[in-house]
Amino acid sequence: MKIHEYQAKALFRQFGVPVAKSYVVEDPDELGPVGNDLTPGVWVVKAQVHAGGRGKGSVQVDGKVVGKGVQVAPNPKVALDIADSILGGTLHTIQTGDRGKPVSRVLIEQGVDIESEFYLALIVDREHAGISIMASTEGGMEIEEVARTQPEKIHTFTVNPLIGYRSHIGRDLGVEMGLRPDLLVPFSAIVKKLYALFMEKDCSLIEVNPLVVTKQGQWLALDAKVTFDDNALYRNPDLIQLQDLSQEEPSEVEAAEARLSYVSLDGNIGCLVNGAGLAMATMDIIKELGGDPANFLDIGGTATTDNVARSFEIMLKDKVDGIFVNVFGGIVRCDVVARGLVEALGQVKLEIPLVVRLEGNQRDAGLKLLEDSGLPIITAKDMRDGARLIVEACKKPGKGN
Amino acid sequence: MKIHEYQAKALFRQFGVPVAKSYVVEDPDELGPVGNDLTPGVWVVKAQVHAGGRGKGSVQVDGKVVGKGVQVAPNPKVALDIADSILGGTLHTIQTGDRGKPVSRVLIEQGVDIESEFYLALIVDREHAGISIMASTEGGMEIEEVARTQPEKIHTFTVNPLIGYRSHIGRDLGVEMGLRPDLLVPFSAIVKKLYALFMEKDCSLIEVNPLVVTKQGQWLALDAKVTFDDNALYRNPDLIQLQDLSQEEPSEVEAAEARLSYVSLDGNIGCLVNGAGLAMATMDIIKELGGDPANFLDIGGTATTDNVARSFEIMLKDKVDGIFVNVFGGIVRCDVVARGLVEALGQVKLEIPLVVRLEGNQRDAGLKLLEDSGLPIITAKDMRDGARLIVEACKKPGKGN
Amino acid sequence: MAILVSKDTRVVIQGITGKAARFHLPLMQAYGTQIVAGVTPGRGGDTVDGVAVFDSVGSAVANTGCNVSLIFVPAPFAADAILEAADGGVDLVVCLTEGIPVLDMLRVKRILAQKDTRLLGPNTPGILAPGPRVKVGILPDMVFTPGPIGVISRSGTLTYEAVAQLTELGLGQSAAMGIGGDPIIGYNFIELLAEFEADPETEGIVLIGEIGGNQEELAAEYIKKHVTKPVTAFIAGKTAPKSRRMGHAGAVITGGKGTAKDKIAALEAAGIAVAPTPADIGRTMKEAMK
Amino acid sequence: MAILVSKDTRVVIQGITGKAARFHLPLMQAYGTQIVAGVTPGRGGDTVDGVAVFDSVGSAVANTGCNVSLIFVPAPFAADAILEAADGGVDLVVCLTEGIPVLDMLRVKRILAQKDTRLLGPNTPGILAPGPRVKVGILPDMVFTPGPIGVISRSGTLTYEAVAQLTELGLGQSAAMGIGGDPIIGYNFIELLAEFEADPETEGIVLIGEIGGNQEELAAEYIKKHVTKPVTAFIAGKTAPKSRRMGHAGAVITGGKGTAKDKIAALEAAGIAVAPTPADIGRTMKEAMK
């Protein structure tokens, strides 16, 4: 689960990680009172969206560009004007996709005199089975770019979760980065606090880019990106309220509510599959045979009749020219899937081709249910057959593509 | 650091470990209001002192025995009367020593219908470097007695602190004790909570004896003994207020305040030594040569002039016929010890023999300081010599022993 | 003989009284698997489909000599269940549970590194060996047949797909298993490749990978150096859009880009035949076996 | 050659800018110890008595090749300091710090069990080897002289006492060390007995124990089986009252009663000469060497 910068910074404050003074504004009416609190000097206005590249991205209001997603204002008045102009707009960055992300909140943050910028991240490290801490002097840069061009400037330590953080880890990373001795202990303290946040809130990523030292010698987290492990939200119920669904794809949100995994793509064939691997493979074979998937919806390993029906409804909302259901039953039973399809098709009239391939657990029962339903379902004998049938069906004259 | 039963039970409540309903009374004037709250039925009145054997020990008021330290009352009225009678008395048990312990508080606890009694303890296990959990069906008994006579009835699991508690530990101990299946999960939950308390508060021991199952099938901790690691109190500052110094030996309290380790004994020779091993060895050689130590005071490894002087003052308060200072300087400097002695003797006139043996770090400087002071100090050339000198000095006619 | 399991496999099911376990228990029994015990805390003494229920794995092991545990426990309790199985002393834990918090699994992984118990999964469909007729998991046994091919997969359903194709082409299986789709898992490709390489009954190996991570690249390197038996592979996700889930810092940690193209290139460079589509897995293996 | 330390010992002092460290640093230097680095976080670049200060043990090791760490860090930070030394890669950590919380040490003990770094202490006076003139700690070197006796002790000051007696009687020492007086320590009696047994320069061993625990009993058993060199012992606390500190549950866990009488009996049953008083340690060793 992703959260906004301002929410991440609130968590930083709670864990004692230094951040600059800032105000969140949701409603233009709040700008007046906030304006009274802004002290003279530079303030930075930042659109709060779930996407990177805000500084280069532009905010549009009614289709017109009104400014960038991050803007520096020389004084409070200008800051308030900028905030007013972008609130309610849509931010378009390289990460947002064509639709952009709604700017429902802005963060107005006090400007600081930066002496130097750093990069700091904590992340679950699959390969080393630990929490890896990555630090670099190349703050403010895209870290993948740094990894490619100056890999020696990324310093990493993997914390064994059974041992936990020890103060020398941050100091050693600081020494490797060439920090001045007086900056080492406070740097390590920040890493320690972020590690505590990571573990306590079941994070999957904390990224601070840039983490800066001010001309006054203070460390400050100028940006903050935190994502949480969805699987652990049950033990951090306070975090669920931080979720901002307006930042996500509506169909993905709907699928997630039904505990389904949904990915939207660019083509015209809907794919309803069980298992991520089979879903990807189905997409691969459709492409191989000249078709183009519109999405894939993984009904997962615990599908019930209800959520198969639900999946099918979500799929129909996403404009598609045909649907391929490809299920190999293991824990999922083919008869359950068939019953879900029949149920969904009792509600809506099917006006596009539907190819169904069932195999494995309770296949015969499933196929019989489909046959008995009398619905215009095309059944396939195997995966290639099914892919071929749907690709052909979606190429018929009168259909797109 | 030891705490009272009622304090331990308050911690149990805080961590979700079930205990019976109870009231603490400090002042007889509180008995009236508490009496209004007591529901009809059996109540148990328990003297709150830092010592075991309360049930068999007797409370004395003005030298007269008024009852046992734990008494069962058939109704609230009798409970209030018992509480009133023992409050302000002195409890004498096999563990309190001759002086007894003041009964400044009583706990009035609701009686329960016991179906079965168990023993449960968590303790730092040196040998296995973990937290050992000990459980036994022989609740209410002295556990050392059980260990001697029925060792097979004590079930132990040592928790690796890097891994922590897992639910099967309590279940396995429960299965070994032959618990009914429906009691296993709640039993494990209690062990889990006590483990959390142990780790969070840096305990060195938690002992619940008895832990009972009531006829209603509920687990309850009927007694509660918790001791904390003194070395970790700095990170549990809230615990320090639980300390009840009135339960400790006054001279030991005074020594502890000066960060000294003091043990009171039965003889007449005071021993001021650095290091626990040397202290015990000094005691051993004094006894071997026919003397009898009154105490030993270990000035530890970080003695300053001030606390050497302080030690000496504490020692003089504890009536002794002579003092043997036996110091082998390592981290402790003999000159510092000598300066402390000279300082202390500047305040009080020494009327008993003082034998000083200095060796090791800065010995010569120390001996010179003593010599230059002109004080009537007997210096010894080695440990045996010193022990011999003090034993002889304390045997002189006119002195005790 | 298969790998990991054999005719001496005696299974205990943790969470045996749950719905999914109760559904799959008779399927495993019908296939021939010896399910000798179940565990549900507080339900000791009950039986489910003739299987005795115990209150802990420790007591199940003591009473039945079970040596493999199959976990159906819900995600919040699954990490603890794995550790219970390890403390209980089984040799292998097969954990089907999906959605275990990743920090729990990091701890489990580190703890198991110091113990003798091995883990398959979590989020795996389990393992099936057609020769001894042992199924520890939920794989659809009707598509399996005994034979010389070992199948290792990151995906559940693709495993079934591959096995069905092999069976269709007359290539039976020595054993097939999913390693699990979670970030932190027990057995990885390399460890299972080593098992199949050492297994006298296995003559060829199918490896089914997918985009993300660098396990396939590591496997390719390992196969080149240590595996003498023919290996064929399939990588799912060739046409997947760049995953929106993998953050940048994650990509830096992993080192590789995790694309199907890179993985296929690594495998082919190691001399491994890669099936062009998921429908060609069986055929590709058959050709490699010639 | 001594044990644990040698002429190649290169010491880093953690907490070098503290008061006690500054007092003992020149004493160690004067004795001949190579103190090549110090560590105080935030003080990197400073020097203390000619010794370069670093910000972490890792950088001290990288820059000076130090291989033994001596810890003078205050108790709340000492456990972390031990782990820093281990992560930094030194071979031996000598921890003088007194009063480390026992739960911290339990964790340290478990973590070090998986690493190559060994620990002496905490709450030890350190180790001193008169031959190579290496002192890592605070032992008063004026009472030492080179020779064939190894001294292992649970008590600091009693170690000095024993060494002074040995020197007085013409018995020099190969090395002497305290194992530390805390509940959880690194090196124990048995491990050090094994080191001395294997050390060609050691011809006899003095073991100084005290009441509590069961280390002396275990040592007696070990000596009987594995130590060929003469060993003499002293147990402090023969006349101590039953300790009020050791709870009942503790006694049950330990198994033994931990009395001096039991320990002396165990040692004598293993053929070890036990000194009757602390003033007889040297004499008893001398007789055993005949």
PDB file of N, CA, C and O in Angstrom, chain A residues 2 37 39-40 42 86 112 114 150 200 232 240 253 262 278 292 382:
ATOM      1  N   LYS A   2       0.545   2.153  -0.896  1.00  0.00           N
ATOM      2  CA  LYS A   2       1.295   3.406  -0.958  1.00  0.00           C
ATOM      3  C   LYS A   2       0.613   4.471  -0.110  1.00  0.00           C
ATOM      4  O   LYS A   2      -0.604   4.457   0.048  1.00  0.00           O
ATOM      5  N   ASP A  37       0.161  31.388   9.329  1.00  0.00           N
ATOM      6  CA  ASP A  37       1.222  30.676  10.049  1.00  0.00           C
ATOM      7  C   ASP A  37       2.557  30.676   9.309  1.00  0.00           C
ATOM      8  O   ASP A  37       3.594  30.382   9.906  1.00  0.00           O
ATOM      9  N   THR A  39       5.905  31.640   8.010  1.00  0.00           N
ATOM     10  CA  THR A  39       6.886  32.682   8.326  1.00  0.00           C
ATOM     11  C   THR A  39       7.532  33.161   7.020  1.00  0.00           C
ATOM     12  O   THR A  39       7.507  32.456   6.014  1.00  0.00           O
ATOM     13  N   PRO A  40       8.083  34.370   7.014  1.00  0.00           N
ATOM     14  CA  PRO A  40       8.688  34.880   5.779  1.00  0.00           C
ATOM     15  C   PRO A  40       9.793  33.962   5.279  1.00  0.00           C
ATOM     16  O   PRO A  40      10.415  33.241   6.055  1.00  0.00           O
ATOM     17  N   VAL A  42      11.421  31.327   1.977  1.00  0.00           N
ATOM     18  CA  VAL A  42      11.088  30.407   0.899  1.00  0.00           C
ATOM     19  C   VAL A  42      10.199  29.265   1.388  1.00  0.00           C
ATOM     20  O   VAL A  42      10.450  28.707   2.454  1.00  0.00           O
ATOM     21  N   ILE A  86      -2.900  24.807  -8.082  1.00  0.00           N
ATOM     22  CA  ILE A  86      -2.793  23.383  -8.446  1.00  0.00           C
ATOM     23  C   ILE A  86      -3.801  22.498  -7.712  1.00  0.00           C
ATOM     24  O   ILE A  86      -4.071  21.381  -8.137  1.00  0.00           O
ATOM     25  N   VAL A 112      14.712  25.046   2.863  1.00  0.00           N
ATOM     26  CA  VAL A 112      15.908  24.939   3.715  1.00  0.00           C
ATOM     27  C   VAL A 112      17.154  25.189   2.879  1.00  0.00           C
ATOM     28  O   VAL A 112      17.149  24.993   1.664  1.00  0.00           O
ATOM     29  N   ILE A 114      20.288  23.960   1.686  1.00  0.00           N
ATOM     30  CA  ILE A 114      20.873  22.626   1.578  1.00  0.00           C
ATOM     31  C   ILE A 114      22.381  22.711   1.415  1.00  0.00           C
ATOM     32  O   ILE A 114      22.879  23.424   0.556  1.00  0.00           O
ATOM     33  N   GLN A 150      27.224   4.814 -11.596  1.00  0.00           N
ATOM     34  CA  GLN A 150      28.237   4.918 -10.536  1.00  0.00           C
ATOM     35  C   GLN A 150      27.914   3.943  -9.416  1.00  0.00           C
ATOM     36  O   GLN A 150      27.673   4.363  -8.286  1.00  0.00           O
ATOM     37  N   GLU A 200       8.105  -1.866  12.683  1.00  0.00           N
ATOM     38  CA  GLU A 200       6.880  -1.744  13.465  1.00  0.00           C
ATOM     39  C   GLU A 200       5.655  -1.661  12.568  1.00  0.00           C
ATOM     40  O   GLU A 200       4.587  -2.153  12.920  1.00  0.00           O
ATOM     41  N   ALA A 232       0.323  -7.446   5.709  1.00  0.00           N
ATOM     42  CA  ALA A 232       0.486  -7.226   7.150  1.00  0.00           C
ATOM     43  C   ALA A 232      -0.420  -6.123   7.666  1.00  0.00           C
ATOM     44  O   ALA A 232      -0.355  -5.765   8.836  1.00  0.00           O
ATOM     45  N   ILE A 240      -4.635   1.617   7.611  1.00  0.00           N
ATOM     46  CA  ILE A 240      -5.597   1.468   6.513  1.00  0.00           C
ATOM     47  C   ILE A 240      -6.253   2.801   6.172  1.00  0.00           C
ATOM     48  O   ILE A 240      -6.500   3.105   5.013  1.00  0.00           O
ATOM     49  N   VAL A 253      -8.939  -1.089  -7.921  1.00  0.00           N
ATOM     50  CA  VAL A 253      -9.471  -0.934  -6.572  1.00  0.00           C
ATOM     51  C   VAL A 253     -10.638  -1.894  -6.365  1.00  0.00           C
ATOM     52  O   VAL A 253     -10.704  -2.617  -5.370  1.00  0.00           O
ATOM     53  N   TYR A 262      -5.821  -7.587 -10.346  1.00  0.00           N
ATOM     54  CA  TYR A 262      -6.239  -7.103 -11.655  1.00  0.00           C
ATOM     55  C   TYR A 262      -5.174  -6.194 -12.232  1.00  0.00           C
ATOM     56  O   TYR A 262      -4.664  -5.312 -11.554  1.00  0.00           O
ATOM     57  N   LEU A 278       0.126 -18.421 -14.755  1.00  0.00           N
ATOM     58  CA  LEU A 278      -0.735 -18.808 -15.868  1.00  0.00           C
ATOM     59  C   LEU A 278      -1.302 -17.564 -16.540  1.00  0.00           C
ATOM     60  O   LEU A 278      -1.449 -17.518 -17.773  1.00  0.00           O
ATOM     61  N   ASP A 292      -4.302  -9.306 -28.578  1.00  0.00           N
ATOM     62  CA  ASP A 292      -3.791  -8.238 -27.718  1.00  0.00           C
ATOM     63  C   ASP A 292      -4.640  -8.146 -26.435  1.00  0.00           C
ATOM     64  O   ASP A 292      -5.784  -7.688 -26.471  1.00  0.00           O
ATOM     65  N   ASP A 382      -7.633 -27.010 -25.043  1.00  0.00           N
ATOM     66  CA  ASP A 382      -6.441 -26.714 -24.258  1.00  0.00           C
ATOM     67  C   ASP A 382      -6.106 -25.230 -24.373  1.00  0.00           C
ATOM     68  O   ASP A 382      -6.837 -24.465 -25.003  1.00  0.00           O
TER      69      ASP A 382
END
